[in-house]
Coordinates of C-alpha atoms in Angstrom, one line a residue:
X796 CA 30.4 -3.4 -6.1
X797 CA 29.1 -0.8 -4.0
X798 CA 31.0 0.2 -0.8
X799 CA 29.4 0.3 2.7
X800 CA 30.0 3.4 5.2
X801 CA 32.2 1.2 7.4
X802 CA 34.4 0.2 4.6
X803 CA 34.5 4.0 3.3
X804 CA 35.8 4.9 7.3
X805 CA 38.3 2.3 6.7
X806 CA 39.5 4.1 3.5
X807 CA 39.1 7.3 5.3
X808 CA 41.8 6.5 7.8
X809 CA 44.4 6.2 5.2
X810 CA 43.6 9.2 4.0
X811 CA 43.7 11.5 6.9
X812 CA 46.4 9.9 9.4
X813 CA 45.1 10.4 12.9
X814 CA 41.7 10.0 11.9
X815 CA 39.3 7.5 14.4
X816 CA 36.2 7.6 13.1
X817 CA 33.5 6.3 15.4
X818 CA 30.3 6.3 13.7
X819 CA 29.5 6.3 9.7
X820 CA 26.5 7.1 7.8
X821 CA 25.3 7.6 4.1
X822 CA 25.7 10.6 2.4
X823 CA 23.9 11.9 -0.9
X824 CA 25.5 11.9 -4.2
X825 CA 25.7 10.7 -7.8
X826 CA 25.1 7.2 -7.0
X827 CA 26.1 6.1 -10.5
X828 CA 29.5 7.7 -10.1
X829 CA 30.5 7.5 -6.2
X830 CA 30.0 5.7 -3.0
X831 CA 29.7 8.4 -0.3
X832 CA 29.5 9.0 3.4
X833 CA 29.5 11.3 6.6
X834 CA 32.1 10.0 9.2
X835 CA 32.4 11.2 13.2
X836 CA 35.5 11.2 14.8
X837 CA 36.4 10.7 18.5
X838 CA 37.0 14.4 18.6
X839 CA 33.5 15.1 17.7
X840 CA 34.5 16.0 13.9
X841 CA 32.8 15.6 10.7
X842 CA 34.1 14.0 7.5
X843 CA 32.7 13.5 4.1
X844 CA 33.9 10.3 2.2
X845 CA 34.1 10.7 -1.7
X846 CA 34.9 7.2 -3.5
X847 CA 34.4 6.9 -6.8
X848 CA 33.3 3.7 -8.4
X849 CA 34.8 3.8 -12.3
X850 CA 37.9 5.5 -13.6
X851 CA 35.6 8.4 -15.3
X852 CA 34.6 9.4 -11.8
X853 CA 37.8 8.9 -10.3
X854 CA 39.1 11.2 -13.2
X855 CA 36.3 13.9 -12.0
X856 CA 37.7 14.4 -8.1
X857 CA 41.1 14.5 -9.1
X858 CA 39.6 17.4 -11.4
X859 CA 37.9 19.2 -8.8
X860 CA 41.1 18.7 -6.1
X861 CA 42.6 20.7 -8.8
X862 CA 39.9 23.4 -9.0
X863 CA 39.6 23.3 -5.3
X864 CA 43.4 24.3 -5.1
X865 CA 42.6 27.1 -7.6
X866 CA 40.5 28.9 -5.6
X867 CA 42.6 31.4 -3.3
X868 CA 41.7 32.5 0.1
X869 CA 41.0 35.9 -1.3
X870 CA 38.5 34.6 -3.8
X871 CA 36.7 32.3 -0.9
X872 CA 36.5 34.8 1.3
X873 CA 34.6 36.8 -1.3
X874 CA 32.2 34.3 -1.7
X875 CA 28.4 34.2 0.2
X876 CA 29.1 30.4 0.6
X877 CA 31.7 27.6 1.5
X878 CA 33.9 25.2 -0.5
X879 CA 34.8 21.8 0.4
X880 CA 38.3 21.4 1.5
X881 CA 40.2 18.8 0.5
X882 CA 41.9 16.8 4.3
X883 CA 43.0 13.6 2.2
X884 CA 43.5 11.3 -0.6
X885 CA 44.2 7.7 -1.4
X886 CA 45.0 6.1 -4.3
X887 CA 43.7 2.1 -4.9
X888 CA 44.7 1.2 -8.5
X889 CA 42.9 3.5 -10.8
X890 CA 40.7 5.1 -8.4
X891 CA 41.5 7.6 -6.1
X892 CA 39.5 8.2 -2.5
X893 CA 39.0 11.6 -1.8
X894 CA 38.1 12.8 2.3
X895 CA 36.6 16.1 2.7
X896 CA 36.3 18.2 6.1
X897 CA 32.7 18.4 7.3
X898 CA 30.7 21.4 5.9
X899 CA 27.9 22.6 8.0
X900 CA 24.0 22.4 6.1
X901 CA 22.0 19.6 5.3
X902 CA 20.9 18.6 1.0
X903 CA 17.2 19.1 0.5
X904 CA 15.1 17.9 -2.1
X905 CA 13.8 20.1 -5.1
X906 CA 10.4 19.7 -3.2
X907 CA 11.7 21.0 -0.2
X908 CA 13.7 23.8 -1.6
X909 CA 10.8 25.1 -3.9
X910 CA 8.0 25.3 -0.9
X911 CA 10.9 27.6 1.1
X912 CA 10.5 31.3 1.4
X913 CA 11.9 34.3 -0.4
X914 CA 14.7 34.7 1.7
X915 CA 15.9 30.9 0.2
X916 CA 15.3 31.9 -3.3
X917 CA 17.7 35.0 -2.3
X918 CA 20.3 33.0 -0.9
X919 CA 20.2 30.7 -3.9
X920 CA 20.0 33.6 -6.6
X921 CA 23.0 35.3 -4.6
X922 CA 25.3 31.8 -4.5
X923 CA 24.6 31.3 -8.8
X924 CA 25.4 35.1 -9.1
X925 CA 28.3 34.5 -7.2
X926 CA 29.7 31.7 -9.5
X927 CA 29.0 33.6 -12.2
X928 CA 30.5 36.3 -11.7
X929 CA 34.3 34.7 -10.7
X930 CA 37.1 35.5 -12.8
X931 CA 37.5 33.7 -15.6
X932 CA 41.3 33.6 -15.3
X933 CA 40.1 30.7 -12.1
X934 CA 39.2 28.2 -14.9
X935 CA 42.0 29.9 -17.6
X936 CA 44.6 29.2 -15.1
X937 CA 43.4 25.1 -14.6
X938 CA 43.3 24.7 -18.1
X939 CA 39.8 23.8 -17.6
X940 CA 36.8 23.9 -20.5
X941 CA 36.1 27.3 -22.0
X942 CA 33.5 27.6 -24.8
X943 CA 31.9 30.9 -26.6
X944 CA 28.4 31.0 -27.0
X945 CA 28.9 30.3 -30.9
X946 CA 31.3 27.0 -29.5
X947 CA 28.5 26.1 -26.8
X948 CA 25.7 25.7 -29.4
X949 CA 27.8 24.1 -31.3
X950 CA 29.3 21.5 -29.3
X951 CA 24.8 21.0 -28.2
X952 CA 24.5 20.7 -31.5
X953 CA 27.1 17.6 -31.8
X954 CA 25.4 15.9 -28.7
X955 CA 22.2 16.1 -30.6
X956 CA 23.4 14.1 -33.7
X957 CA 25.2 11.7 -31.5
X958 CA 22.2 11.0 -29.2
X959 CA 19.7 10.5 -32.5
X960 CA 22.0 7.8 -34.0
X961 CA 21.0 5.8 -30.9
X962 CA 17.7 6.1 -32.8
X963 CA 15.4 5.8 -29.3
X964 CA 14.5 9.5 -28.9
X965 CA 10.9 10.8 -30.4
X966 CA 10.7 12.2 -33.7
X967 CA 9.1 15.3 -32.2
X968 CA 11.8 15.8 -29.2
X969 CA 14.6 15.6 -32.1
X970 CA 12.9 18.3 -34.1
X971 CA 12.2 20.7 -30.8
X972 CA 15.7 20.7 -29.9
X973 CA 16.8 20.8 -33.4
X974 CA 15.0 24.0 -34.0
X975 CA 16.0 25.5 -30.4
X976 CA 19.3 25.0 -31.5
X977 CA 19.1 26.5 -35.0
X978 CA 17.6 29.5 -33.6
X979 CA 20.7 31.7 -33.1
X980 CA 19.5 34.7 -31.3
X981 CA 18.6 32.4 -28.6
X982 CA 21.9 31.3 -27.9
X983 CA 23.5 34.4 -27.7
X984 CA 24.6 35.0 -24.4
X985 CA 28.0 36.4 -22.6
X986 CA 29.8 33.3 -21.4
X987 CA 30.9 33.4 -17.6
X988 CA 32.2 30.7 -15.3
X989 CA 30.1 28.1 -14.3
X990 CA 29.6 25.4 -11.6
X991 CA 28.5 22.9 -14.2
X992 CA 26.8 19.9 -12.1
X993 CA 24.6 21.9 -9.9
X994 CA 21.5 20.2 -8.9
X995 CA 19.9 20.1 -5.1
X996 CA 22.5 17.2 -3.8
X997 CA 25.2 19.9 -4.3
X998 CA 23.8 22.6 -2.6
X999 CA 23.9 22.6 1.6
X1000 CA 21.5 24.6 3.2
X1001 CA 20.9 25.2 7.0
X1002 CA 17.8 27.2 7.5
X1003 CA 17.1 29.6 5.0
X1004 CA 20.8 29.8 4.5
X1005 CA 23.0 28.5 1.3
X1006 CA 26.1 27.5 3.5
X1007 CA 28.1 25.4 1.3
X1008 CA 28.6 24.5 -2.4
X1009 CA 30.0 21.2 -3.3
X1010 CA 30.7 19.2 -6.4
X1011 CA 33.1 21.1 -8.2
X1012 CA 34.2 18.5 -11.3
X1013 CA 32.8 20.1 -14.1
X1014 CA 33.9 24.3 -13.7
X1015 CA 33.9 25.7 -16.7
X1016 CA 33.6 29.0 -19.0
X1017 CA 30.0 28.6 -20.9
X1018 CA 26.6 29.2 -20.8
X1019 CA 25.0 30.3 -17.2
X1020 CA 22.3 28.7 -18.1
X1021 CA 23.7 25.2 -17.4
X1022 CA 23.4 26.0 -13.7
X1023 CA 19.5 26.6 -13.8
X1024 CA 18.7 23.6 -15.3
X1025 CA 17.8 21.6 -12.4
X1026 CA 15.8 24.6 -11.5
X1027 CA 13.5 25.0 -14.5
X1028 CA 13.4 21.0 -14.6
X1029 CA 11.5 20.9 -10.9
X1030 CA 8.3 22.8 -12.8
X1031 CA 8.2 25.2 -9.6
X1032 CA 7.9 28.4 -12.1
X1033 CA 6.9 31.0 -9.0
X1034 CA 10.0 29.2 -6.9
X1035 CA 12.3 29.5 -10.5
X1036 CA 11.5 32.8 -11.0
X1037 CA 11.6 34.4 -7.6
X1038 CA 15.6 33.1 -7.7
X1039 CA 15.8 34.3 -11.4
X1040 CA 14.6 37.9 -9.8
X1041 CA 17.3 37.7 -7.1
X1042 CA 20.0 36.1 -9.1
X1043 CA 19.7 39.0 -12.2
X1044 CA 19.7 41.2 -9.1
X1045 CA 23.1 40.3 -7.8
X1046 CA 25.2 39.9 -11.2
X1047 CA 27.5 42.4 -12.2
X1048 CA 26.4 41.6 -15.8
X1049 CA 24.0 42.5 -17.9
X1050 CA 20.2 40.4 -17.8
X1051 CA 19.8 37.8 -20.1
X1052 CA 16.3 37.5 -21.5
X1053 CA 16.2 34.2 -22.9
X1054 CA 18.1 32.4 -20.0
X1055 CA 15.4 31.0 -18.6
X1056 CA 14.7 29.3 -22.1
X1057 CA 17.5 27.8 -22.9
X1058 CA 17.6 26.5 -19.2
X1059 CA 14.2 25.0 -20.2
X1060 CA 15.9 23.5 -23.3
X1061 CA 19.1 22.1 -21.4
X1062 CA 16.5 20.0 -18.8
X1063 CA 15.0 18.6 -21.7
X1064 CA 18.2 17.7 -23.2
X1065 CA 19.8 16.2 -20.4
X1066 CA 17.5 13.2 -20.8
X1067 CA 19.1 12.2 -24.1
X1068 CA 22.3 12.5 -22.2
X1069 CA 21.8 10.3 -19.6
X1070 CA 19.9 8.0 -22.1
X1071 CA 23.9 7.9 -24.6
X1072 CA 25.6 7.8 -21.0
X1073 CA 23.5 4.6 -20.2
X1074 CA 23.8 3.2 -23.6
X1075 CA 27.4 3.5 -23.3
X1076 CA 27.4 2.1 -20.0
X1077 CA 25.6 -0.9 -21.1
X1078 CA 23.4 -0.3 -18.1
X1079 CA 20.0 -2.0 -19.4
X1080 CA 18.0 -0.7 -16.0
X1081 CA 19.3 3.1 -16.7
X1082 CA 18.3 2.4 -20.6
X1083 CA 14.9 1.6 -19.8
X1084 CA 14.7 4.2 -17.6
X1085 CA 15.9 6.7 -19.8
X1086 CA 13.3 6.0 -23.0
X1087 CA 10.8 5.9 -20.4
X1088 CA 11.2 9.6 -19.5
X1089 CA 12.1 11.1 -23.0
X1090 CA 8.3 9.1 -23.7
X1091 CA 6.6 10.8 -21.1
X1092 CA 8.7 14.0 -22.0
X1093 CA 7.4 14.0 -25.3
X1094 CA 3.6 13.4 -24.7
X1095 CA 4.1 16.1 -21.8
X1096 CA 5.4 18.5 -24.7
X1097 CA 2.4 16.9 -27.5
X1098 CA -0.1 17.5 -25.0
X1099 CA 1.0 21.3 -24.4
X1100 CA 1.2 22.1 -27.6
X1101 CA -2.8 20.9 -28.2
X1102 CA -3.8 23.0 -25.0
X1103 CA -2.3 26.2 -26.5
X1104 CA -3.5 25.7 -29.6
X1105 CA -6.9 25.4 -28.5
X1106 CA -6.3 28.3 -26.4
X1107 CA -5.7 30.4 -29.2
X1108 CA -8.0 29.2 -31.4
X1109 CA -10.7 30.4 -28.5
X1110 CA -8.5 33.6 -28.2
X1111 CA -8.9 34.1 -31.6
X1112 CA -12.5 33.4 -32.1
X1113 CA -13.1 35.8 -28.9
X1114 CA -11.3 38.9 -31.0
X1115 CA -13.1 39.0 -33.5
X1116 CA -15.9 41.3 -33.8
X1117 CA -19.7 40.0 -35.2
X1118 CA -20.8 41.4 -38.4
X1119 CA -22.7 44.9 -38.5
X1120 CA -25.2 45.3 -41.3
X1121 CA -24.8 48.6 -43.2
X1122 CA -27.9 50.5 -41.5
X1123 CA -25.4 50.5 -38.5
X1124 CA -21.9 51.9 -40.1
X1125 CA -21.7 55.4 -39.4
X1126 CA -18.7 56.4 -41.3
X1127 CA -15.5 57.6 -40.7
X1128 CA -15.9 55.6 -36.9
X1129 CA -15.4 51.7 -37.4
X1130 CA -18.5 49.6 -37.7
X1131 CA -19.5 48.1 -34.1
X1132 CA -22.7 46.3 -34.3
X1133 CA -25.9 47.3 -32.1
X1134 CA -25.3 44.5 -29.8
X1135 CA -21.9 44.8 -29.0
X1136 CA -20.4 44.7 -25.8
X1137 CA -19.6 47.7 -24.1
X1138 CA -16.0 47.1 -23.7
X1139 CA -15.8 47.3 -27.6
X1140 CA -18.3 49.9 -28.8
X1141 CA -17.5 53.4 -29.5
X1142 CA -17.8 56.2 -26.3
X1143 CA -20.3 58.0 -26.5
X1144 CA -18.5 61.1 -25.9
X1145 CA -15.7 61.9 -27.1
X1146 CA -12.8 64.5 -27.3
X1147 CA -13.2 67.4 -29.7
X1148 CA -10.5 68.8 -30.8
X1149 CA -9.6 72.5 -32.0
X1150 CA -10.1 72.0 -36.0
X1151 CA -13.0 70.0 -35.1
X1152 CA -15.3 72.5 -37.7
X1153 CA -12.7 70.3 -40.2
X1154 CA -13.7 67.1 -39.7
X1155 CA -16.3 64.7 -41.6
X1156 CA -20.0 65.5 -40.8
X1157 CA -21.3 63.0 -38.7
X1158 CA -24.8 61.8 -37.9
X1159 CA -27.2 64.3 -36.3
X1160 CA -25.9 63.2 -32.7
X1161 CA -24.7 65.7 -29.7
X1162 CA -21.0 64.8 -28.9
X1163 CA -20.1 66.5 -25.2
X1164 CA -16.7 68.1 -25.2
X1165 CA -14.0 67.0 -22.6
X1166 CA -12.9 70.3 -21.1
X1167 CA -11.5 72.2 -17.4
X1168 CA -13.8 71.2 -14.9
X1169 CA -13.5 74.5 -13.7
X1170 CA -15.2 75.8 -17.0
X1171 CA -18.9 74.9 -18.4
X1172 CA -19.7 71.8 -20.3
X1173 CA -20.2 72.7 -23.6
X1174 CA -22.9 70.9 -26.1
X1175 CA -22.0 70.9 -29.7
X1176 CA -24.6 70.6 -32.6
X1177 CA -22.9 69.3 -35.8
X1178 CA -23.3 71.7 -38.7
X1179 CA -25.3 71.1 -41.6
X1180 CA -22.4 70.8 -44.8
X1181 CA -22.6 73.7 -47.2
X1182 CA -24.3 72.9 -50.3
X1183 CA -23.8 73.9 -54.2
X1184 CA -26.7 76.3 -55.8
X1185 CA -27.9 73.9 -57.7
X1186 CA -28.6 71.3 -55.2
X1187 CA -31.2 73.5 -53.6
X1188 CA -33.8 73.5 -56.9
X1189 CA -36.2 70.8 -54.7
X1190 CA -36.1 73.0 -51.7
X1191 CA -39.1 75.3 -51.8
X1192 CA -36.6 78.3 -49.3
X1193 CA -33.2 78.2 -48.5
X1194 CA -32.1 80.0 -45.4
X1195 CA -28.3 80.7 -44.8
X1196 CA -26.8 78.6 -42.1
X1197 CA -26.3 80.1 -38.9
X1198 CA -23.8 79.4 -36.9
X1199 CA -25.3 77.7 -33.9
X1200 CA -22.2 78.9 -31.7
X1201 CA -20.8 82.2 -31.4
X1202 CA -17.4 83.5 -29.1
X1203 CA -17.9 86.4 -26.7
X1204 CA -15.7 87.8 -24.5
X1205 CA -15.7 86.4 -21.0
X1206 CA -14.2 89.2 -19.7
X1207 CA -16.3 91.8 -21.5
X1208 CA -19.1 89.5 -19.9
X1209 CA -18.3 90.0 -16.6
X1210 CA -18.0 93.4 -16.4
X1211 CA -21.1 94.3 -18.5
X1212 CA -22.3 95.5 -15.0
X1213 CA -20.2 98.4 -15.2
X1214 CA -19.7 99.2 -19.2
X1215 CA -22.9 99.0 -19.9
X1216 CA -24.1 97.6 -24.0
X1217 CA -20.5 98.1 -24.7
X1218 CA -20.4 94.6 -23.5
X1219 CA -22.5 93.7 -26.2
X1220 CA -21.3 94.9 -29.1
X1221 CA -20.6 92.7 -31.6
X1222 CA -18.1 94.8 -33.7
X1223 CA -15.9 96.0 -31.3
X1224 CA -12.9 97.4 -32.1
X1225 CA -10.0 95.4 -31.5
X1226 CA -7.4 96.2 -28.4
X1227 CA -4.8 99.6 -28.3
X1228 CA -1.4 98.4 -28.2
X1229 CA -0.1 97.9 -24.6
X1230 CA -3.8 96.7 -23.6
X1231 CA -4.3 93.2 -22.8
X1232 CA -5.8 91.1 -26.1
X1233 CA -9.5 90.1 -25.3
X1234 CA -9.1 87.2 -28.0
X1235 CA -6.9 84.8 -26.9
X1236 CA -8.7 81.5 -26.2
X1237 CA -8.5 81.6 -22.6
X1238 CA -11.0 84.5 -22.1
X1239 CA -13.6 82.9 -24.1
X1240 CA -16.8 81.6 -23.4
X1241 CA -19.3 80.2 -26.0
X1242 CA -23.4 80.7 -26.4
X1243 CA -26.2 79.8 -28.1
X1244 CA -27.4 80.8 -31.3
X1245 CA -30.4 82.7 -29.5
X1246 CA -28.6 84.5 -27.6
X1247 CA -27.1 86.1 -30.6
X1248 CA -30.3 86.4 -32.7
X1249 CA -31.7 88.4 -29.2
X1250 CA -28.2 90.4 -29.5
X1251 CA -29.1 91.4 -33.0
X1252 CA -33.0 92.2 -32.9
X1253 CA -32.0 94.4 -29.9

């Protein structure tokens, strides 16, 4: 039977001695677990009212009192946000009552939260980093849960085989999780404390401010991403990423590239969860509430899976290239065919390095060489290949090949003014020692073959 506000102020008094509360309100929280409410006193303070409603829950506060007590002044101080203090407790057969002092910030729904600004995604990234980068010795000292990441998948691993004896999860969610779990580079991770029952009802915000964290029952050492799991589940990706960026900001550890997925993984799995917890409960509305979601999980996932495999199927057919008939393959370049788009067909200038004179003969095509702007274009005419004597016997002359390009000196060139045919001469001797070398390929400059056949009738 569920408690009303008026009956939780009742409670509250023996609690807090001195307490008068004067008005009472519902509060926010795990309504499965706890009956809850926000209390005014005649002073014009603020109480939250924790009740819990079965020995499990009951079991929970008295955890977190502990926790609570845990945490020094020195570490609170350190923190960007506030923790519930603990004013009174009462103790009605197996359950015990917990009152809390009033902490200032309102809950706001995932909707709400994931349509706020950047500066809330900071102050959320900042408060996760925060937890996560406590002292361990915090949950060592309690005696609390600690789990390496080998234990954590582990212990997943157990929840899984308990939650498919219940035999109402899909065939295809058991198999995703199984193989998520199997995968061991994706659960390797460096443990760190953890809030461990983070979600928006724990998180008190006033403005664009994170001004309180509550709900402290389940601290542990494990995996980090247990606390992003409400996050990923709301399907906001540019809100879950924008606090990824600002939480992997703020920690003192290393990134973790596959947080996010596993996150993805533990929102997924949190159904089965609830669907054992209901089972167990014997709580026939929570059952069918349960099978409902893993079935609308699981078509969710079936329909996904279709879209992307038509996408790459059309990715796929997009990359490859059409088929180019012979006539158009101009070895060593790779085949394009004559109507293919520009994007994919060869430049049609190109590069040419120094050893170019090396290279394959190509067709009898100009290619224009890439050089300093501040020198001239220059247009290369692909040699014909030398040929053996005896491939000539159909050709009625044979003319030797003359090299269509021929190096001068660019700085005889320029002052041909002043020395007169020196400039010209071909068979110049080369430089005295001491004098500057006329041959290095900076003071070079190339011309045509008639320029060189004019050069030699002269």
């Amino acid at each position: 039977m569920r408690r009303t506000p008026f009956e939780l102020a009742a409670i509250a008094t023996a609690a807090v001695p001195g307490l008068t509360p004067t008005a009472a309100a519902s509060a926010p929280d795990d309504a499965a677990d706890f009956d809850s409410a926000l209390l005014l006193d005649s002073e014009g303070k603020r109480w939250r009212v924790r009740s819990p409603r079965h020995p499990e829950a009951s079991a929970r506060l008295e955890t977190e009192f502990m926790i609570l007590r845990a945490f020094a002044p020195a570490i609170r101080a350190e923190l960007p946000f506030l923790m519930p203090t603990v004013a009174g407790t009462v103790r009605q057969g197996a359950l015990s009552t917990f009152v809390y002092a009033h902490l200032a910030g309102a809950t706001r729904s995932i909707e709400e939260l994931s349509a706020g600004n950047d500066a809330l995604a900071k102050e959320i990234g900042a408060a996760l980093a925060a937890v996560h980068d406590l002292p361990q010795s915090i949950v060592n000292n309690a005696d609390l849960p600690s789990y390496t990441a080998n234990e954590f998948r582990q212990r997943k691993l157990n929840e899984l085989d308990q939650a498919a004896t219940t035999g109402k999860i899909p065939s295809a969610l058991l198999r995703r999780w199984e193989h998520a779990l199997e995968d061991v580079a994706l659960w390797r991770f460096n443990p760190c404390v953890v809030h461990g029952d983070l979600h928006e009802d724990n998180l008190l915000i006033d403005g664009d401010a994170v001004t309180a964290l509550t709900g402290w029952t389940e601290l542990r050492i494990g995996d980090p991403a247990d606390d992003f799991a409400w996050l990923v589940a709301s399907n906001e990706q540019t809100f879950v990423e924008s606090v990824l960026r600002h939480y992997t900001s703020a920690r003192r550890d290393a990134p973790d590239s596959h947080l996010l997925r596993r996150s993805a993984l533990l929102a997924e799995f949190a159904l089965a969860q609830y669907l054992v917890k209901a089972l167990a409960a014997g709580h026939q509305e929570m059952t069918a509430e349960a099978e409902s979601m893993l079935k609308a999980l699981a078509d969710d996932i079936e329909q996904q899976n279709a879209l992307a495999a038509e996408e790459a199927a059309a990715m796929a057919a997009a990359s490859v290239p059409p088929p180019v008939t012979p006539a158009a393959q101009v070895p060593p370049v790779p085949p394009v065919a004559p109507n293919a788009p520009a994007s994919t067909a060869p430049s049609p200038t190109r590069t040419v390095p120094a050893s170019a004179s090396s290279a394959p003969p190509g067709p009898a095509a100009s290619l224009a060489v890439q050089s300093d702007p501040t020198k001239p274009a220059v247009t290369v005419t692909p040699i014909p290949e030398a040929e053996e004597p005896g491939d000539s016997a159909d050709r009625t002359e044979e003319k030797p090949a003359i090299p269509p390009v021929t190096v001068e000196s660019l700085e005889k060139d320029q002052s041909s003014a002043s020395s007169g045919p020196a400039s010209d001469d071909v068979d110049a001797q080369p430089a005295a020692p001491g004098e500057p070398d006329d041959t290095s390929t900076t003071a070079l400059k190339v011309v045509d073959s008639d320029y060189l056949q004019e050069a030699k009738d002269a």
